[in-house]
Structures are given as C-alpha cells and as structure tokens.
PDB file of C-alpha atoms and ligand atoms in Angstrom:
ATOM      1  CA  UNK W   1       0.425   7.414 -16.373  1.00  0.00           C
ATOM      2  CA  UNK W   2       3.657   5.698 -15.438  1.00  0.00           C
ATOM      3  CA  UNK W   3       4.061   3.903 -18.750  1.00  0.00           C
ATOM      4  CA  UNK W   4       1.984   2.515 -21.630  1.00  0.00           C
ATOM      5  CA  UNK W   5      -0.371  -0.140 -20.305  1.00  0.00           C
ATOM      6  CA  UNK W   6      -0.050  -3.690 -21.642  1.00  0.00           C
ATOM      7  CA  UNK W   7      -3.175  -5.196 -23.300  1.00  0.00           C
ATOM      8  CA  UNK W   8      -3.945  -7.288 -20.216  1.00  0.00           C
ATOM      9  CA  UNK W   9      -4.326  -4.055 -18.304  1.00  0.00           C
ATOM     10  CA  UNK W  10      -6.862  -2.395 -20.598  1.00  0.00           C
ATOM     11  CA  UNK W  11     -10.314  -2.183 -19.038  1.00  0.00           C
ATOM     12  CA  UNK W  12     -13.172  -3.912 -20.898  1.00  0.00           C
ATOM     13  CA  UNK W  13     -15.560  -1.267 -19.583  1.00  0.00           C
ATOM     14  CA  UNK W  14     -15.129   2.444 -19.142  1.00  0.00           C
ATOM     15  CA  UNK W  15     -13.483   2.520 -15.708  1.00  0.00           C
ATOM     16  CA  UNK W  16     -11.421   5.656 -15.194  1.00  0.00           C
ATOM     17  CA  UNK W  17      -7.878   5.066 -16.524  1.00  0.00           C
ATOM     18  CA  UNK W  18      -6.455   5.879 -13.102  1.00  0.00           C
ATOM     19  CA  UNK W  19      -7.460   2.410 -11.890  1.00  0.00           C
ATOM     20  CA  UNK W  20      -5.714   0.206 -14.458  1.00  0.00           C
ATOM     21  CA  UNK W  21      -2.796   2.672 -14.553  1.00  0.00           C
ATOM     22  CA  UNK W  22      -1.975   2.135 -10.884  1.00  0.00           C
ATOM     23  CA  UNK W  23       0.568  -0.611 -10.375  1.00  0.00           C
ATOM     24  CA  UNK W  24       3.243  -1.717  -7.943  1.00  0.00           C
ATOM     25  CA  UNK W  25       6.774  -1.160  -9.232  1.00  0.00           C
ATOM     26  CA  UNK W  26       9.905  -2.217  -7.383  1.00  0.00           C
ATOM     27  CA  UNK W  27      12.363   0.148  -9.068  1.00  0.00           C
ATOM     28  CA  UNK W  28      12.620   3.455  -7.262  1.00  0.00           C
ATOM     29  CA  UNK W  29      14.515   6.507  -8.478  1.00  0.00           C
ATOM     30  CA  UNK W  30      17.219   7.833  -6.165  1.00  0.00           C
ATOM     31  CA  UNK W  31      15.031  10.802  -5.236  1.00  0.00           C
ATOM     32  CA  UNK W  32      13.656  11.951  -1.935  1.00  0.00           C
ATOM     33  CA  UNK W  33      10.084  12.801  -1.028  1.00  0.00           C
ATOM     34  CA  UNK W  34       9.202  15.396   1.576  1.00  0.00           C
ATOM     35  CA  UNK W  35       7.292  14.963   4.790  1.00  0.00           C
ATOM     36  CA  UNK W  36       4.554  17.043   3.171  1.00  0.00           C
ATOM     37  CA  UNK W  37       4.377  14.565   0.259  1.00  0.00           C
ATOM     38  CA  UNK W  38       3.657  11.837   2.801  1.00  0.00           C
ATOM     39  CA  UNK W  39       1.081  14.004   4.567  1.00  0.00           C
ATOM     40  CA  UNK W  40      -0.767  14.329   1.260  1.00  0.00           C
ATOM     41  CA  UNK W  41      -0.904  10.530   0.906  1.00  0.00           C
ATOM     42  CA  UNK W  42      -2.033  10.040   4.483  1.00  0.00           C
ATOM     43  CA  UNK W  43      -4.620  12.775   4.108  1.00  0.00           C
ATOM     44  CA  UNK W  44      -6.117  10.867   1.179  1.00  0.00           C
ATOM     45  CA  UNK W  45      -6.149   7.694   3.292  1.00  0.00           C
ATOM     46  CA  UNK W  46      -7.849   9.549   6.148  1.00  0.00           C
ATOM     47  CA  UNK W  47     -10.910  10.154   4.007  1.00  0.00           C
ATOM     48  CA  UNK W  48     -11.496   6.465   3.259  1.00  0.00           C
ATOM     49  CA  UNK W  49     -14.846   5.004   4.326  1.00  0.00           C
ATOM     50  CA  UNK W  50     -14.998   2.694   7.346  1.00  0.00           C
ATOM     51  CA  UNK W  51     -17.592   0.663   9.217  1.00  0.00           C
ATOM     52  CA  UNK W  52     -19.519   2.995  11.560  1.00  0.00           C
ATOM     53  CA  UNK W  53     -16.868   5.596  10.698  1.00  0.00           C
ATOM     54  CA  UNK W  54     -14.526   4.028  13.277  1.00  0.00           C
ATOM     55  CA  UNK W  55     -11.475   4.912  11.135  1.00  0.00           C
ATOM     56  CA  UNK W  56      -9.404   2.057  12.576  1.00  0.00           C
ATOM     57  CA  UNK W  57      -6.363   2.709  10.374  1.00  0.00           C
ATOM     58  CA  UNK W  58      -3.107   3.842  11.930  1.00  0.00           C
ATOM     59  CA  UNK W  59       0.096   4.715  10.085  1.00  0.00           C
ATOM     60  CA  UNK W  60       3.763   4.881  11.023  1.00  0.00           C
ATOM     61  CA  UNK W  61       5.993   6.421   8.392  1.00  0.00           C
ATOM     62  CA  UNK W  62       9.654   7.220   7.886  1.00  0.00           C
ATOM     63  CA  UNK W  63      11.692   8.883   5.176  1.00  0.00           C
ATOM     64  CA  UNK W  64      14.830   7.141   3.905  1.00  0.00           C
ATOM     65  CA  UNK W  65      17.648   8.312   6.170  1.00  0.00           C
ATOM     66  CA  UNK W  66      15.437   8.377   9.271  1.00  0.00           C
ATOM     67  CA  UNK W  67      16.398   5.771  11.894  1.00  0.00           C
ATOM     68  CA  UNK W  68      12.792   4.547  11.682  1.00  0.00           C
ATOM     69  CA  UNK W  69      13.197   3.758   7.980  1.00  0.00           C
ATOM     70  CA  UNK W  70      16.014   1.301   8.623  1.00  0.00           C
ATOM     71  CA  UNK W  71      14.045  -0.267  11.463  1.00  0.00           C
ATOM     72  CA  UNK W  72      11.007  -0.874   9.233  1.00  0.00           C
ATOM     73  CA  UNK W  73      13.147  -2.045   6.306  1.00  0.00           C
ATOM     74  CA  UNK W  74      14.953  -4.536   8.514  1.00  0.00           C
ATOM     75  CA  UNK W  75      11.619  -6.094   9.531  1.00  0.00           C
ATOM     76  CA  UNK W  76      10.802  -6.864   5.877  1.00  0.00           C
ATOM     77  CA  UNK W  77      11.614 -10.277   4.452  1.00  0.00           C
ATOM     78  CA  UNK W  78      14.986 -10.034   2.668  1.00  0.00           C
ATOM     79  CA  UNK W  79      13.381 -10.167  -0.805  1.00  0.00           C
ATOM     80  CA  UNK W  80      11.345  -7.043  -0.006  1.00  0.00           C
ATOM     81  CA  UNK W  81      14.065  -5.284   2.003  1.00  0.00           C
ATOM     82  CA  UNK W  82      16.400  -5.405  -1.003  1.00  0.00           C
ATOM     83  CA  UNK W  83      14.213  -3.324  -3.309  1.00  0.00           C
ATOM     84  CA  UNK W  84      12.001  -1.467  -0.812  1.00  0.00           C
ATOM     85  CA  UNK W  85      15.098  -0.243   1.015  1.00  0.00           C
ATOM     86  CA  UNK W  86      15.677   2.029  -1.990  1.00  0.00           C
ATOM     87  CA  UNK W  87      12.231   3.648  -1.704  1.00  0.00           C
ATOM     88  CA  UNK W  88      12.005   7.236  -0.507  1.00  0.00           C
ATOM     89  CA  UNK W  89       9.613   6.383   2.315  1.00  0.00           C
ATOM     90  CA  UNK W  90       8.089   3.417   4.081  1.00  0.00           C
ATOM     91  CA  UNK W  91       4.602   3.571   5.552  1.00  0.00           C
ATOM     92  CA  UNK W  92       3.337   0.909   7.947  1.00  0.00           C
ATOM     93  CA  UNK W  93      -0.406   0.299   7.786  1.00  0.00           C
ATOM     94  CA  UNK W  94      -1.851  -0.918  11.074  1.00  0.00           C
ATOM     95  CA  UNK W  95      -5.280  -0.895  12.676  1.00  0.00           C
ATOM     96  CA  UNK W  96      -6.737  -0.557  16.112  1.00  0.00           C
ATOM     97  CA  UNK W  97      -8.376  -3.964  16.478  1.00  0.00           C
ATOM     98  CA  UNK W  98     -11.206  -2.998  18.822  1.00  0.00           C
ATOM     99  CA  UNK W  99     -13.906  -0.365  19.205  1.00  0.00           C
ATOM    100  CA  UNK W 100     -15.105   1.102  22.473  1.00  0.00           C
ATOM    101  CA  UNK W 101     -18.740   0.172  23.169  1.00  0.00           C
ATOM    102  CA  UNK W 102     -21.298   2.439  24.875  1.00  0.00           C
ATOM    103  CA  UNK W 103     -20.570   0.791  28.233  1.00  0.00           C
ATOM    104  CA  UNK W 104     -16.861   1.456  27.831  1.00  0.00           C
ATOM    105  CA  UNK W 105     -15.829  -2.109  26.959  1.00  0.00           C
ATOM    106  CA  UNK W 106     -13.532  -2.975  24.068  1.00  0.00           C
ATOM    107  CA  UNK W 107     -15.173  -5.173  21.394  1.00  0.00           C
ATOM    108  CA  UNK W 108     -13.485  -6.580  18.286  1.00  0.00           C
ATOM    109  CA  UNK W 109     -13.809  -4.471  15.155  1.00  0.00           C
ATOM    110  CA  UNK W 110     -14.482  -7.156  12.546  1.00  0.00           C
ATOM    111  CA  UNK W 111     -14.152  -4.669   9.697  1.00  0.00           C
ATOM    112  CA  UNK W 112     -10.785  -3.152  10.584  1.00  0.00           C
ATOM    113  CA  UNK W 113      -8.858  -5.041   7.892  1.00  0.00           C
ATOM    114  CA  UNK W 114     -11.472  -4.234   5.262  1.00  0.00           C
ATOM    115  CA  UNK W 115     -11.253  -0.558   6.190  1.00  0.00           C
ATOM    116  CA  UNK W 116      -7.440  -0.604   6.164  1.00  0.00           C
ATOM    117  CA  UNK W 117      -7.647  -1.902   2.602  1.00  0.00           C
ATOM    118  CA  UNK W 118      -9.777   1.064   1.617  1.00  0.00           C
ATOM    119  CA  UNK W 119      -7.289   3.437   3.245  1.00  0.00           C
ATOM    120  CA  UNK W 120      -4.312   1.800   1.501  1.00  0.00           C
ATOM    121  CA  UNK W 121      -6.024   2.076  -1.873  1.00  0.00           C
ATOM    122  CA  UNK W 122      -6.785   5.756  -1.302  1.00  0.00           C
ATOM    123  CA  UNK W 123      -3.123   6.276  -0.429  1.00  0.00           C
ATOM    124  CA  UNK W 124      -1.988   4.375  -3.529  1.00  0.00           C
ATOM    125  CA  UNK W 125      -4.232   6.332  -5.870  1.00  0.00           C
ATOM    126  CA  UNK W 126      -3.171   9.630  -4.283  1.00  0.00           C
ATOM    127  CA  UNK W 127       0.440   8.582  -4.834  1.00  0.00           C
ATOM    128  CA  UNK W 128      -0.345   8.198  -8.512  1.00  0.00           C
ATOM    129  CA  UNK W 129      -2.065  11.595  -8.640  1.00  0.00           C
ATOM    130  CA  UNK W 130       0.999  13.065  -6.868  1.00  0.00           C
ATOM    131  CA  UNK W 131       3.348  11.591  -9.482  1.00  0.00           C
ATOM    132  CA  UNK W 132       4.638   8.965  -7.054  1.00  0.00           C
ATOM    133  CA  UNK W 133       4.339   5.188  -6.894  1.00  0.00           C
ATOM    134  CA  UNK W 134       3.323   3.012  -3.968  1.00  0.00           C
ATOM    135  CA  UNK W 135       3.915  -0.716  -3.453  1.00  0.00           C
ATOM    136  CA  UNK W 136       2.292  -2.608  -0.573  1.00  0.00           C
ATOM    137  CA  UNK W 137       4.028  -5.551   1.086  1.00  0.00           C
ATOM    138  CA  UNK W 138       2.776  -8.204   3.470  1.00  0.00           C
ATOM    139  CA  UNK W 139       6.177  -9.885   3.439  1.00  0.00           C
ATOM    140  CA  UNK W 140       7.486  -8.806   6.828  1.00  0.00           C
ATOM    141  CA  UNK W 141       8.268 -10.344  10.201  1.00  0.00           C
ATOM    142  CA  UNK W 142       5.321  -9.411  12.434  1.00  0.00           C
ATOM    143  CA  UNK W 143       7.222  -9.530  15.713  1.00  0.00           C
ATOM    144  CA  UNK W 144      10.137  -7.533  14.316  1.00  0.00           C
ATOM    145  CA  UNK W 145       7.872  -4.889  12.768  1.00  0.00           C
ATOM    146  CA  UNK W 146       5.792  -4.613  15.931  1.00  0.00           C
ATOM    147  CA  UNK W 147       9.006  -3.930  17.827  1.00  0.00           C
ATOM    148  CA  UNK W 148      10.312  -1.524  15.175  1.00  0.00           C
ATOM    149  CA  UNK W 149       7.221   0.713  15.332  1.00  0.00           C
ATOM    150  CA  UNK W 150       6.390   0.148  19.024  1.00  0.00           C
ATOM    151  CA  UNK W 151       2.993  -1.264  18.044  1.00  0.00           C
ATOM    152  CA  UNK W 152       0.567  -0.602  20.901  1.00  0.00           C
ATOM    153  CA  UNK W 153      -1.436  -3.435  22.465  1.00  0.00           C
ATOM    154  CA  UNK W 154      -4.719  -4.134  20.672  1.00  0.00           C
ATOM    155  CA  UNK W 155      -3.364  -3.138  17.268  1.00  0.00           C
ATOM    156  CA  UNK W 156      -2.684  -5.278  14.197  1.00  0.00           C
ATOM    157  CA  UNK W 157      -0.173  -4.889  11.389  1.00  0.00           C
ATOM    158  CA  UNK W 158      -1.368  -5.232   7.793  1.00  0.00           C
ATOM    159  CA  UNK W 159       1.225  -3.986   5.351  1.00  0.00           C
ATOM    160  CA  UNK W 160       4.275  -1.863   4.714  1.00  0.00           C
ATOM    161  CA  UNK W 161       3.986   0.482   1.745  1.00  0.00           C
ATOM    162  CA  UNK W 162       7.076   1.569  -0.167  1.00  0.00           C
ATOM    163  CA  UNK W 163       6.683   5.035  -1.705  1.00  0.00           C
ATOM    164  CA  UNK W 164       8.849   7.041  -4.055  1.00  0.00           C
ATOM    165  CA  UNK W 165       9.441   8.138  -7.621  1.00  0.00           C
ATOM    166  CA  UNK W 166       9.377   5.486 -10.313  1.00  0.00           C
ATOM    167  CA  UNK W 167      12.871   4.280 -11.134  1.00  0.00           C
ATOM    168  CA  UNK W 168      14.471   2.651 -14.139  1.00  0.00           C
ATOM    169  CA  UNK W 169      14.014  -1.087 -14.597  1.00  0.00           C
ATOM    170  CA  UNK W 170      17.789  -1.466 -15.199  1.00  0.00           C
ATOM    171  CA  UNK W 171      18.427  -0.513 -11.576  1.00  0.00           C
ATOM    172  CA  UNK W 172      16.780  -3.752 -10.445  1.00  0.00           C
ATOM    173  CA  UNK W 173      18.634  -7.039 -10.107  1.00  0.00           C
ATOM    174  CA  UNK W 174      18.325  -9.212 -13.217  1.00  0.00           C
ATOM    175  CA  UNK W 175      15.777 -11.571 -11.629  1.00  0.00           C
ATOM    176  CA  UNK W 176      13.255  -8.789 -10.988  1.00  0.00           C
ATOM    177  CA  UNK W 177      13.382  -6.975 -14.319  1.00  0.00           C
ATOM    178  CA  UNK W 178      10.899  -9.139 -16.241  1.00  0.00           C
ATOM    179  CA  UNK W 179       8.358  -8.699 -13.423  1.00  0.00           C
ATOM    180  CA  UNK W 180       8.608  -4.899 -13.525  1.00  0.00           C
ATOM    181  CA  UNK W 181       5.406  -4.318 -15.467  1.00  0.00           C
ATOM    182  CA  UNK W 182       1.705  -3.900 -14.653  1.00  0.00           C
ATOM    183  CA  UNK W 183       0.279  -7.354 -14.017  1.00  0.00           C
ATOM    184  CA  UNK W 184      -2.783  -8.874 -15.745  1.00  0.00           C
ATOM    185  CA  UNK W 185      -6.193  -9.348 -14.160  1.00  0.00           C
ATOM    186  CA  UNK W 186      -8.844 -12.042 -14.151  1.00  0.00           C
ATOM    187  CA  UNK W 187     -11.763 -11.420 -16.443  1.00  0.00           C
ATOM    188  CA  UNK W 188     -14.665  -9.503 -14.960  1.00  0.00           C
ATOM    189  CA  UNK W 189     -16.966 -12.371 -15.985  1.00  0.00           C
ATOM    190  CA  UNK W 190     -14.967 -14.657 -13.666  1.00  0.00           C
ATOM    191  CA  UNK W 191     -15.350 -12.274 -10.729  1.00  0.00           C
ATOM    192  CA  UNK W 192     -18.847 -10.876 -10.831  1.00  0.00           C
ATOM    193  CA  UNK W 193     -22.271 -12.377 -11.449  1.00  0.00           C
ATOM    194  CA  UNK W 194     -25.663 -10.777 -11.560  1.00  0.00           C
ATOM    195  CA  UNK W 195     -27.973 -12.243  -8.907  1.00  0.00           C
ATOM    196  CA  UNK W 196     -26.265 -15.235  -7.287  1.00  0.00           C
ATOM    197  CA  UNK W 197     -22.978 -17.159  -7.427  1.00  0.00           C
TER     198      UNK W 197
HETATM  199  C1  LIG J 201      -1.678  -6.808   0.928  1.00  0.00           C
HETATM  200  C2  LIG J 201      -0.626  -6.884  -0.146  1.00  0.00           C
HETATM  201  C3  LIG J 201       0.550  -7.542   0.115  1.00  0.00           C
HETATM  202  C4  LIG J 201       1.581  -7.573  -0.853  1.00  0.00           C
HETATM  203  N1  LIG J 201       2.791  -8.126  -0.519  1.00  0.00           N
HETATM  204  C5  LIG J 201       3.826  -7.997  -1.376  1.00  0.00           C
HETATM  205  C6  LIG J 201       5.136  -8.390  -0.976  1.00  0.00           C
HETATM  206  O1  LIG J 201       5.383  -8.817   0.158  1.00  0.00           O
HETATM  207  N2  LIG J 201       6.133  -8.242  -1.887  1.00  0.00           N
HETATM  208  C7  LIG J 201       5.933  -7.749  -3.143  1.00  0.00           C
HETATM  209  O2  LIG J 201       6.893  -7.629  -3.903  1.00  0.00           O
HETATM  210  N3  LIG J 201       4.684  -7.348  -3.546  1.00  0.00           N
HETATM  211  C8  LIG J 201       3.636  -7.450  -2.684  1.00  0.00           C
HETATM  212  N4  LIG J 201       2.383  -7.011  -3.045  1.00  0.00           N
HETATM  213  C9  LIG J 201       2.147  -6.488  -4.397  1.00  0.00           C
HETATM  214  C10 LIG J 201       1.253  -7.413  -5.195  1.00  0.00           C
HETATM  215  O3  LIG J 201       1.996  -8.528  -5.617  1.00  0.00           O
HETATM  216  C11 LIG J 201       0.644  -6.631  -6.374  1.00  0.00           C
HETATM  217  O4  LIG J 201      -0.193  -5.626  -5.881  1.00  0.00           O
HETATM  218  C12 LIG J 201      -0.165  -7.554  -7.277  1.00  0.00           C
HETATM  219  O5  LIG J 201       0.677  -8.466  -7.940  1.00  0.00           O
HETATM  220  C13 LIG J 201      -0.922  -6.771  -8.330  1.00  0.00           C
HETATM  221  O6  LIG J 201      -0.047  -5.984  -9.079  1.00  0.00           O
HETATM  222  P1  LIG J 201      -0.200  -4.393  -9.206  1.00  0.00           P
HETATM  223  O7  LIG J 201      -0.275  -3.822  -7.826  1.00  0.00           O
HETATM  224  O8  LIG J 201       1.044  -3.970  -9.945  1.00  0.00           O
HETATM  225  O9  LIG J 201      -1.470  -4.125  -9.966  1.00  0.00           O
HETATM  226  C14 LIG J 201       1.360  -6.986  -2.112  1.00  0.00           C
HETATM  227  C15 LIG J 201       0.155  -6.318  -2.369  1.00  0.00           C
HETATM  228  C16 LIG J 201      -0.827  -6.255  -1.404  1.00  0.00           C
HETATM  229  C17 LIG J 201      -2.093  -5.491  -1.688  1.00  0.00           C
END
C-alpha cells in the first residue's frame, strides 16, 4: 500500500485491497527505474484481454534522460508536463485502429480503446505490485505527441502514463498538495443495477 486509505476509498464489499489502494499520485521521488522495470509493466499489459484477441495496444516508452522522454513530456499540456516531467519514465499508450479482415482489407476495430483501457489498468496494477506508481494523462497535444513518437498511420493515441517511485507531497507546488490523495468514488448503488437501468 502506498499510504493509509481515506474512508471514501474503503470498499463496501470484499474487493481485493489492491484495487482501492491503486491511485494516481503526482509527486515522484528523484529515483530512476530500469528498462527491465518497464518491461515488467508492459508484460503485464500484454496479457490484457482484447476483442477477438486482436491486442491492438501499442506502447512507446522512455526513461527520464532519454531524448524521447523530453519529446513526450513536451507534448503534454503544461500542467501535466510540470509534474510528470519528474517521473522516472513516460509510457505512451496507443492502439492500431484497424484489424485486417480475411480478404486482406483493413476494417475499423471498434473495441481498440476499450482494450487499451484494460491494458493500461494491467500496467497500473503491476506498477503497484512492483512498488511503483503510475498516473495516466489524457492532457496532451495530439499532433505534438504523434510527431514525438512517430505515430504510424492508422494508429490512435490514448494516454501518456507517468511511472516512478512515490515521492513526498512537499515536493509538489502548493496548489497540488491538497489533491495528492486517493480520490473518492461514487457509490456502487449509483453505478450498478440488477436487471435493467
Ligand atoms: C484516461 C485518463 C486520463 C487522465 N488524464 C489526466 C491528466 O491529464 N492529468 C492528470 O493530472 N490526471 C489525469 N488522470 C488521472 C485521473 O484524474 C484519476 O485517475 C482520477 O481522478 C481517479 O483518481 P485515482 O487514479 O487516484 O484513483 C487521467 C486518468 C485517466 C484514466
């Protein structure tokens, strides 16, 4: 666990504690991660389920200090670049937008984004198991990020994930400190019904 969970983060039913314990911090320790650490996260993502097992997810990653890291960071909106630039690694989550049909044509994969979400969550939970933290961001400039990672034609960008070791809240600018805590959730009764909406 990264820290004691606030009451709003305690499950009402017996879900494994790993789920409510995962959260998205913005304070990263000034520590590196290795390429192998990232491989472990990506390996977890690789085993996510996907529609017809198409595995549409694609990842581009860089460690802080790599030229690619600065390129990805600079494509983030300034709010995200400020804190995520201190992460140990940045991982871009993209998908191949089409599948190849039996007659060799390319048809849209309508489930690619859904599958990318499953892969990101696997990565995030593996980060937690590995003693790391992961924070997804959709706040980036699509054209700039596409350029930064040389996104191939027929691919879509979904998120950039900041990865590293949890840092101290005091390292964040004043305005972000109060937000540096696991966030609450809607009640299960407001999300799920038995039978019909
Ligand atoms: C697809 C996606 C996009 C997000 N974009 C951003 C972002 O641009 N900046 C940011 O600070 N957090 C971002 N977040 C983090 C969410 O705000 C966070 O996951 C949510 O508030 C729930 O908190 P938790 O992850 O700590 O449980 C994003 C999360 C997801 C899954």
